[in-house]
XYZ file of C-alpha atoms in Angstrom:
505
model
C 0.000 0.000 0.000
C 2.868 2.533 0.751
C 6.353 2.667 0.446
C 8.156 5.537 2.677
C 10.370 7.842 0.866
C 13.227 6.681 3.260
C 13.618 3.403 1.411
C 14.946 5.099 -1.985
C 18.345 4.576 -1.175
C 19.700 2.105 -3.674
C 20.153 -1.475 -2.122
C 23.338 -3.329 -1.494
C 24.660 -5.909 0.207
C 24.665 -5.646 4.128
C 23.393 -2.106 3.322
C 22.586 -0.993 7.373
C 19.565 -0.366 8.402
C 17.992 2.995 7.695
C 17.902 5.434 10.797
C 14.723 5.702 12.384
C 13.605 2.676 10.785
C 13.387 -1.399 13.324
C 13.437 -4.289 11.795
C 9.844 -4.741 11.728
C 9.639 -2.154 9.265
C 12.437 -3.065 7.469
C 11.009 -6.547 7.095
C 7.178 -5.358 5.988
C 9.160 -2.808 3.447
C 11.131 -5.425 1.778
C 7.932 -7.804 2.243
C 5.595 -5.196 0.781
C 8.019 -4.529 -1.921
C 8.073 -7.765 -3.555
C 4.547 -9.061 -3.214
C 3.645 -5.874 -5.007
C 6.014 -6.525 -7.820
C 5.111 -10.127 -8.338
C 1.483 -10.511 -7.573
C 0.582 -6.540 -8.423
C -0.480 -8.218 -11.956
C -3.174 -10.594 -10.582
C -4.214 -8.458 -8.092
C -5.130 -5.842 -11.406
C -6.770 -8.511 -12.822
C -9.083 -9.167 -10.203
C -9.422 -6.223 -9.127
C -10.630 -4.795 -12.748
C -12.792 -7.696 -12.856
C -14.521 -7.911 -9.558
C -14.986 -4.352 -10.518
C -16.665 -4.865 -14.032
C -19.053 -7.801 -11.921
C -19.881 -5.066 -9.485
C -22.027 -3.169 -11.881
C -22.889 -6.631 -13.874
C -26.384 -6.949 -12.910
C -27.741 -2.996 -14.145
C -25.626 -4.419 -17.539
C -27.658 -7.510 -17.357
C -30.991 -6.152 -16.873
C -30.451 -3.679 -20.078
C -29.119 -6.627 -22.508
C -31.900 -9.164 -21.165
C -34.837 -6.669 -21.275
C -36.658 -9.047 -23.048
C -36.365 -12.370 -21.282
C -36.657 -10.758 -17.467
C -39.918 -8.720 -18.286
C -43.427 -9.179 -18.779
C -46.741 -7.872 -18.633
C -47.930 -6.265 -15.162
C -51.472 -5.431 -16.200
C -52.999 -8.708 -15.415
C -52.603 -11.751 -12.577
C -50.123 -14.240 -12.722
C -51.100 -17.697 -13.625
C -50.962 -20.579 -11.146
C -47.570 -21.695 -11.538
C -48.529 -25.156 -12.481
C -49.688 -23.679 -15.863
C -46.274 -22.172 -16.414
C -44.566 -24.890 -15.669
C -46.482 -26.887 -18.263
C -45.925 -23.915 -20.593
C -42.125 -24.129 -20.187
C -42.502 -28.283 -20.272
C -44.212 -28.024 -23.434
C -41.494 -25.670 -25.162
C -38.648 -27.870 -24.232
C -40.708 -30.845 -25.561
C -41.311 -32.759 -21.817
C -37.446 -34.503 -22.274
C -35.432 -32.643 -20.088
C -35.970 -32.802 -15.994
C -37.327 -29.806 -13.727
C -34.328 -29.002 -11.449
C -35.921 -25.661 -9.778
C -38.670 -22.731 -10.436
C -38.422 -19.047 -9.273
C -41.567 -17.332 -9.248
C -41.718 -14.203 -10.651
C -40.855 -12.089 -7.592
C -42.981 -8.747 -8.481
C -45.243 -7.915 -10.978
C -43.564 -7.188 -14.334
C -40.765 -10.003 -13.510
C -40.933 -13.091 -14.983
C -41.122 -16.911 -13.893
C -38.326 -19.355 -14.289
C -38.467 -22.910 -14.810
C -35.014 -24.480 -14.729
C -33.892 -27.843 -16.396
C -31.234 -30.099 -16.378
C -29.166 -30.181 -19.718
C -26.340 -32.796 -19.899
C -24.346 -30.592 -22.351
C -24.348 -27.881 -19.600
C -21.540 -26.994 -17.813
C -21.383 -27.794 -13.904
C -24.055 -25.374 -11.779
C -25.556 -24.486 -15.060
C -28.860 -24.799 -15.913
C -31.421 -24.330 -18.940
C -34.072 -21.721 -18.135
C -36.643 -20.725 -19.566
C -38.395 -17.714 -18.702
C -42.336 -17.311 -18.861
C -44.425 -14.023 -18.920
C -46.797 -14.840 -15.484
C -49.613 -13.532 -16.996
C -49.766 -14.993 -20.504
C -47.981 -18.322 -20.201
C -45.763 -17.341 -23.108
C -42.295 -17.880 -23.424
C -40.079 -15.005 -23.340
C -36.554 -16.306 -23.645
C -34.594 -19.417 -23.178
C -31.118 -18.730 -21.493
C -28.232 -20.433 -19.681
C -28.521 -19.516 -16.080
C -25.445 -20.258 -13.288
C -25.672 -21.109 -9.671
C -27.587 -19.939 -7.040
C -27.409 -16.140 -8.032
C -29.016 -16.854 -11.223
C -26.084 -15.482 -13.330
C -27.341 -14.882 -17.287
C -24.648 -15.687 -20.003
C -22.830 -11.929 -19.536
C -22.332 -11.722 -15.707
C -21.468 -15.593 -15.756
C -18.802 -14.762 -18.196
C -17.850 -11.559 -16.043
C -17.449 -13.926 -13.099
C -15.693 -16.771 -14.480
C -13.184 -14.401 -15.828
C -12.464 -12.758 -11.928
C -12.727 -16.411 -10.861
C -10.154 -18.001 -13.131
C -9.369 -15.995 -16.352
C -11.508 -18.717 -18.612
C -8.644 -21.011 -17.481
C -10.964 -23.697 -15.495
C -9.550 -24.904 -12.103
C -5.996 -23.967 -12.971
C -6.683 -20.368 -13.330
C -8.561 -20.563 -10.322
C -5.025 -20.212 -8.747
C -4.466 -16.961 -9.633
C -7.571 -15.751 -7.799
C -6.533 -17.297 -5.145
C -3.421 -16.053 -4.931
C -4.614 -12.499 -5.263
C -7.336 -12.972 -2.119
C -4.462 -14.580 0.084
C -2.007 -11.649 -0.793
C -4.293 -8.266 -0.982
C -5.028 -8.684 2.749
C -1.346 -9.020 3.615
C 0.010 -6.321 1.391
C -2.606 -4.006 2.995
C -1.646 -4.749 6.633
C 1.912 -4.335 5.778
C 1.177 -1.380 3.913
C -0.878 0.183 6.793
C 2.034 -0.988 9.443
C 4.412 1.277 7.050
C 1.445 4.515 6.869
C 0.685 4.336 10.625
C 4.563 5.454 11.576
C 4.616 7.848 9.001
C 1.117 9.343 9.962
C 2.435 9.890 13.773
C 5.339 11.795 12.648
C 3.368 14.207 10.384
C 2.152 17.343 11.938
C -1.110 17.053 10.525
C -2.014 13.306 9.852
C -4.800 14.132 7.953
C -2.992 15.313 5.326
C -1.332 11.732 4.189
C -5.198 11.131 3.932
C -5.315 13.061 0.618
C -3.007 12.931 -2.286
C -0.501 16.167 -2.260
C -0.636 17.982 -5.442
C 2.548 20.647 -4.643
C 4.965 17.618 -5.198
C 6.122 16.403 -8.744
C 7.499 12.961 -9.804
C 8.372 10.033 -7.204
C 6.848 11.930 -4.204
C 3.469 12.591 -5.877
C 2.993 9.217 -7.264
C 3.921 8.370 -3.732
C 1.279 10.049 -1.921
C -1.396 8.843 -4.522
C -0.709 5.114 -3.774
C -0.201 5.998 0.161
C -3.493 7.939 0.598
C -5.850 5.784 -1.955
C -4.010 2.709 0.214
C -5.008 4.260 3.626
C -8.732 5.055 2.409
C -8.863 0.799 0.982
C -7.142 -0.726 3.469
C -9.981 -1.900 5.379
C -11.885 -3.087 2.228
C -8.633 -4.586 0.809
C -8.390 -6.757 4.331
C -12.217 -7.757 3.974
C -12.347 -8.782 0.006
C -9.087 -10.647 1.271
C -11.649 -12.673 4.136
C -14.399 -13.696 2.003
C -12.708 -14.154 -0.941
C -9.886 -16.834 0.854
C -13.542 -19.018 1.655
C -14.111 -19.047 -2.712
C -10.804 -20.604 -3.141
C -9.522 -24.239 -3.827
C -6.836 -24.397 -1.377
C -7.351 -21.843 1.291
C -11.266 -22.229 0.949
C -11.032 -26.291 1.962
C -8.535 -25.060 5.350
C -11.534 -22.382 6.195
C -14.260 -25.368 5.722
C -12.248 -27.563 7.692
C -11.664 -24.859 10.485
C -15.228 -23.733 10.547
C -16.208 -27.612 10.675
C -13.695 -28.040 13.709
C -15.309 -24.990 15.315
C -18.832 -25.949 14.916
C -19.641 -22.557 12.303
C -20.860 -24.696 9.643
C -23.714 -23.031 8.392
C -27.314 -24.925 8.690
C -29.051 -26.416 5.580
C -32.525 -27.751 5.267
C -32.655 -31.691 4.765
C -34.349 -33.076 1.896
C -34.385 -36.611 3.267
C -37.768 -37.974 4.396
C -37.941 -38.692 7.529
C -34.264 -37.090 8.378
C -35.882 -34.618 10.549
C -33.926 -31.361 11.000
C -30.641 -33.517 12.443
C -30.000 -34.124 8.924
C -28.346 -30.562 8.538
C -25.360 -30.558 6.646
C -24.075 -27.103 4.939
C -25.008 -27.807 1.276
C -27.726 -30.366 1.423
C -31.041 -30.283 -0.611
C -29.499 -27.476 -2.967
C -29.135 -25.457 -0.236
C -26.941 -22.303 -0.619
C -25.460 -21.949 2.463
C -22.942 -19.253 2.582
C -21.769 -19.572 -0.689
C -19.734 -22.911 -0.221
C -16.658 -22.863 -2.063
C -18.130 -23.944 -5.604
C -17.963 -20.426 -7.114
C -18.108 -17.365 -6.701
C -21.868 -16.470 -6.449
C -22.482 -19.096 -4.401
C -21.909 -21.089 -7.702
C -23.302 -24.634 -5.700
C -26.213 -24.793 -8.684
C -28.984 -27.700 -8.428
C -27.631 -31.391 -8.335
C -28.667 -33.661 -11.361
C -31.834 -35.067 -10.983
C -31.190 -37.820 -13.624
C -33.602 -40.519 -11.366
C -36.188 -38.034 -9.617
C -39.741 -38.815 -10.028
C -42.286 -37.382 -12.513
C -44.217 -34.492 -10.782
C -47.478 -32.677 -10.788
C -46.992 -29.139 -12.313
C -49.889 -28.686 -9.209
C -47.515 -30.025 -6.619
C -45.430 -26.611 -7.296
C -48.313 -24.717 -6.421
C -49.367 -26.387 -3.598
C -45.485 -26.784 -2.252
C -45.510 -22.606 -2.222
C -48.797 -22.499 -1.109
C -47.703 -24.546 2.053
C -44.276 -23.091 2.549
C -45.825 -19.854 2.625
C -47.769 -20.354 5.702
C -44.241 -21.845 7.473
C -41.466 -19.378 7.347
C -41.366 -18.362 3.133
C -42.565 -14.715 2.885
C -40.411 -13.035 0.717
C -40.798 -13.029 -3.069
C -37.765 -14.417 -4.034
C -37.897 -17.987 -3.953
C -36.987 -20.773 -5.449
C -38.666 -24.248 -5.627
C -36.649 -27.938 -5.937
C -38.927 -30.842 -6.714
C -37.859 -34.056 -5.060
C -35.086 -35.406 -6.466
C -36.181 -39.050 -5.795
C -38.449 -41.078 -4.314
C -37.377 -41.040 -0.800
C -36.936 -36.889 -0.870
C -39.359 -34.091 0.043
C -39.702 -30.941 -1.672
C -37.710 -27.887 -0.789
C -39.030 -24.392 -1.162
C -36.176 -21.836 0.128
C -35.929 -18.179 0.273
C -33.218 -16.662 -2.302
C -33.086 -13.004 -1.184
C -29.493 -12.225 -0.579
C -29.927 -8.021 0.235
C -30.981 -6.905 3.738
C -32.963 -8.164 5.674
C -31.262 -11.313 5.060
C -33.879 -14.341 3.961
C -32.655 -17.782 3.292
C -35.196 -19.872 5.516
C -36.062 -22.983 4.164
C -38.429 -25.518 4.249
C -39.218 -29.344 3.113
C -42.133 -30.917 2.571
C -43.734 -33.832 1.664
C -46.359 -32.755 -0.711
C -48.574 -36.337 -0.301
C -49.568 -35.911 3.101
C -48.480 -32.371 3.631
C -46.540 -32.825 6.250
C -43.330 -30.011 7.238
C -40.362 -32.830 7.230
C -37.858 -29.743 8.108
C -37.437 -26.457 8.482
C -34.411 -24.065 8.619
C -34.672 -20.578 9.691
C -31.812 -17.699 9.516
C -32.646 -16.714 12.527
C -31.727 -19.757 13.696
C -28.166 -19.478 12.817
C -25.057 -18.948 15.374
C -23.441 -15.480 15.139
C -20.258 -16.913 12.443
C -23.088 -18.303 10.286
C -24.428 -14.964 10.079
C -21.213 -13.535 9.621
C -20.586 -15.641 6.642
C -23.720 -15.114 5.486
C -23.260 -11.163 5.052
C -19.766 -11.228 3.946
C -20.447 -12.916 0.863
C -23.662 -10.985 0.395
C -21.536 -7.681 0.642
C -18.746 -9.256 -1.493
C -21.377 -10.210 -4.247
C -22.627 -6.541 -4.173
C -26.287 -7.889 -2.834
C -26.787 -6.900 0.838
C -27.395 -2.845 0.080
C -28.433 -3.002 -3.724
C -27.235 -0.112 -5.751
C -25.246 1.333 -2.999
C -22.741 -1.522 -2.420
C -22.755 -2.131 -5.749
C -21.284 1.773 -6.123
C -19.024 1.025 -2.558
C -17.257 -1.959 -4.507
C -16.806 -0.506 -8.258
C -14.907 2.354 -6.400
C -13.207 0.015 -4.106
C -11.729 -1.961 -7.558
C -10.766 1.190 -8.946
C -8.924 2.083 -5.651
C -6.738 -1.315 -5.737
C -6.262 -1.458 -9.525
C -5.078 2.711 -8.966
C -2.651 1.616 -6.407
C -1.139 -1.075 -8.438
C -0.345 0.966 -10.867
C 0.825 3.830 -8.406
C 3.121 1.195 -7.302
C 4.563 -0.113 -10.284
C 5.321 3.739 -11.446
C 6.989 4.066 -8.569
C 9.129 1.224 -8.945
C 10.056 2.850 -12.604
C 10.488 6.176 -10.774
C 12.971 5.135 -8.211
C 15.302 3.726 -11.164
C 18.955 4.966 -10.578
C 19.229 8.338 -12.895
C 23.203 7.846 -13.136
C 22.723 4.240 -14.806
C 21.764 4.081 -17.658
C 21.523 0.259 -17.797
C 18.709 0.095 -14.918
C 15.708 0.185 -16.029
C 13.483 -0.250 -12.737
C 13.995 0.759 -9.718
C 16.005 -1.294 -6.616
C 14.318 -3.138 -4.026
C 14.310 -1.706 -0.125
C 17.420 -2.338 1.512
C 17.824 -5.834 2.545
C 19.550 -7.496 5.570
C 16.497 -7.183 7.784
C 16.247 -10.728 8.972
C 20.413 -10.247 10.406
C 18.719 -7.239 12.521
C 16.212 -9.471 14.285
C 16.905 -10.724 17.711
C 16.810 -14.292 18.052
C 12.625 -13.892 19.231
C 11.945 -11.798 16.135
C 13.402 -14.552 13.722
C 11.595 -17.305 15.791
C 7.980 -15.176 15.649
C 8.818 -13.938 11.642
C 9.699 -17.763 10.866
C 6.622 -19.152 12.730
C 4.101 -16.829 11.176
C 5.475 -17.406 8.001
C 4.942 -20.842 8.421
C 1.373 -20.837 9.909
C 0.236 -18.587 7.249
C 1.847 -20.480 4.413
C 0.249 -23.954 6.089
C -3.506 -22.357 5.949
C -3.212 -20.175 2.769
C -0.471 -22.483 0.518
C -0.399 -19.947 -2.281
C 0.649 -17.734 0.413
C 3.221 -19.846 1.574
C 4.517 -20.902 -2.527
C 4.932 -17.542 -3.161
C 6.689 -16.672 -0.394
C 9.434 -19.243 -0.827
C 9.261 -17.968 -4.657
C 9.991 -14.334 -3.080
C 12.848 -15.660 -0.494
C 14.690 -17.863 -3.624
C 14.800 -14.688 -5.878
C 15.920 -12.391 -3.208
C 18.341 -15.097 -2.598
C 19.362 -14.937 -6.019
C 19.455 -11.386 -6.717
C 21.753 -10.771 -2.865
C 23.908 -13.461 -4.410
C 24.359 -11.724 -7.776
C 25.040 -8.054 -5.301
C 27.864 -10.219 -3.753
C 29.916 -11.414 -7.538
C 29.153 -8.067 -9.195
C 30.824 -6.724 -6.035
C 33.697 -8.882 -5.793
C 34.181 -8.630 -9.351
C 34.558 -4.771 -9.198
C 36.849 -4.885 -6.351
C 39.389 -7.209 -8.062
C 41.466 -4.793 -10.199
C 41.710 -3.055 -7.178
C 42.971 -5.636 -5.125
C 45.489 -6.332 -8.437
C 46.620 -2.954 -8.395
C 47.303 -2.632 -4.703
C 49.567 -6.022 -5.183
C 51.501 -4.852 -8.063
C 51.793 -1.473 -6.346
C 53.172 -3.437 -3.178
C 55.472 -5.305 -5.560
C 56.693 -2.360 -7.126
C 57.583 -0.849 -3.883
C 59.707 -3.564 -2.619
């Protein structure tokens, strides 16, 4: 996030400590320095991305005008005739996986089936005027947010770059990193901000200073104003990823924060939670990033009533389901119940649930949010705010400024780095790293605390801990190319002072 001015001194080997400066600071400097060089670029990435999904769903509503609205003038239709409507266009092959209700007048209805040549958490929708009965569009939808074919293509790109599992590395690697780099970058403007006059001034950008020091203050004061947001994209996004995201699961499991899910199993009774079950959201789960968990196949589930869909709201509605936005999940075999569970991800939160067996109408298990424990909850909201759902419009605005703010400092930093090049050679192109040599400052508690941290952290975020080996073999490296390039300058002096000493005698 910031650099102090009182690194520019170009490095060397065993180049001392600068004054005013502990090892602590030293360390985060040198720490700050080369995560920002070597994982500024996928932090850009994602942060121009998450910052493009942001404002994804105003996009989406423009470009699919025509397949989210319909007529408001008249009542809606019991959903069992547009389920049969939707039935009849796909030609009865393909399997009912879920229906959403149109959630206000002027939305429409959709009826999702399982396709085969779908991708996984995809689904085939197809998207009924209420009213009428007629069908208004036939899209790919993703996951539990209901992503149409433009923000699921925005989101797989900030999820993995279109690279499948493998690029899902590199948005890991961000979302461990970004929180680091902004608590070492914060460490390094706290000091700073104590030995300014006026504090509040390293708050804004300074405009009376040219070159190196402007750029400076840009990436400082944008960092101070992000950190916080940095450190909580950093959170939620860790519980998304492949590697990290399992270590979370496993450490909420060991804590007992798992988060509640209805059971679909008849007879299971409510001590059949399990985070996931019955198509259950959850907090997200680790399948995506919009709670990308989807609707399991339903390759062997029974024929059902277009009625029972009806009759499955109807009955859910006088439970605990009395928001709008809700989606329905036909049993997926014999021995299941229905679920009906609230999708409504802005606040008030509502994500109760419900199952029911529709032949004797009978509530086989019910999950309410208020139910929850407090780290549920937690989880609950932090993906909602990272999705941009929990305040609508306005934390859609909070996060588009938010990616602009990281991407902004990235750049800041990497100007900097071509700023702080040394003028009198020619052959540098980039600037030098912060002095090194803070480890040999540490006393012998400060390399046991460093080395353990480094290893806990690298242990529960491994991307974390690759990279950071990655960092220590380069600087290795590069000190060990300082040390020839200095010995190799020093030898025709050493050759000179012998044949000198020769001469003399």
């Amino acid at each position: 996030m910031t650099t102090p001015l009182s690194s520019l001194p170009e490095n060397r080997q065993g180049h001392p400590r600068p004054r005013g400066t502990s090892w602590l600071g030293q360390l985060l400097r040198r720490l700050h320095f080369y995560a920002g060089i070597f994982v500024g670029p996928f932090i850009l990435s994602a942060a121009l991305s998450g910052g493009l999904y942001a404002i994804s769903p105003q996009i989406e509503q423009f470009v699919y005008a025509d397949e989210l609205t319909a007529s408001a003038s008249d009542p809606a239709l019991p959903l069992a005739e547009q389920v049969a409507a939707a039935t009849s266009y796909t030609g009865g092959g393909e399997t009912i996986s879920a229906v959403r209700p149109a959630p206000e007048p002027g939305d429409t209805t959709r009826v999702m089936f399982d396709d085969a040549n779908l991708g996984e958490s995809e689904s085939r929708a197809i998207f009924i005027d209420p009213t009428t009965a007629e069908v208004t569009g036939d899209l790919t939808v993703y996951g539990t947010s209901g992503a149409l074919p433009l923000r699921t293509w925005v989101d797989q790109l900030h999820r993995s770059l279109h690279l499948g599992d493998i690029g899902r590395y590199y948005s890991e690697l961000a979302a461990s990193w970004l929180g680091i780099i902004a608590v070492a970058g914060l460490c390094l403007w706290v000091p700073r901000a104590r030995r300014t006059r006026k504090a509040s001034a390293l708050l804004r950008p300074s405009m009376k200073h040219k070159g190196l020091r402007r750029t400076f203050s840009w990436h400082a004061s944008v960092g101070a104003w992000a950190a916080i947001g940095m450190m909580f994209l950093s959170a939620t996004g860790i519980t998304w990823s492949q590697l990290g995201g399992d270590n979370v699961t496993k450490l909420r499991a060991a804590l007992d924060w798992s988060t509640p899910a209805v059971s679909a199993e008849l007879g299971a009774g409510s001590a059949g939670h399990s985070e996931g079950s019955a198509g259950q959201p959850g907090d997200g789960g680790h399948a995506g990033h919009a709670g990308h968990d989807g609707h399991s196949g339903n390759d062997g589930a029974p024929e059902v009533d277009p009625a029972d869909f009806d009759t499955a709201l109807a009955v859910a509605q006088d439970v605990n389901v009395n928001t709008g936005l809700v989606e329905i999940l036909p049993p997926e075999d014999e021995d299941s119940a229905w679920v009906v569970q609230e999708i409504q991800r802005s606040f008030p939160t509502e994500v109760d649930a419900v199952a029911i067996d529709v032949d004797t109408m009978e509530i086989t298990d019910r999950v309410d949010f208020s139910d929850y424990g407090l780290a549920s909850k937690l989880a609950r909201w932090g993906i909602d705010l990272h999705m941009g759902t929990m305040f609508g419009l306005a934390n859609q605005i909070v996060l588009f400024t938010l990616a602009i703010g990281i991407a902004s400092m990235v750049v800041f930093g990497y100007v900097m780095w071509w700023q702080r090049r040394p003028k009198h050679d020619p052959n540098r192109r980039f600037g030098v790293a912060p002095a090194r040599g803070a480890l040999a400052n540490l006393p012998w508690w400060g390399v046991a605390a460093v080395s353990l941290a480094a290893v806990g952290i690298g242990v529960f975020l491994p991307m974390v801990g690759i990279s950071l080996l990655g960092f220590l073999i380069v600087d290795a490296l590069l000190g060990h190319r300082v040390v020839l390039r200095g010995y190799r300058r020093s030898r025709p002096s050493r050759q000179r002072t012998r044949d000198h000493g020769a001469t003399g005698s």
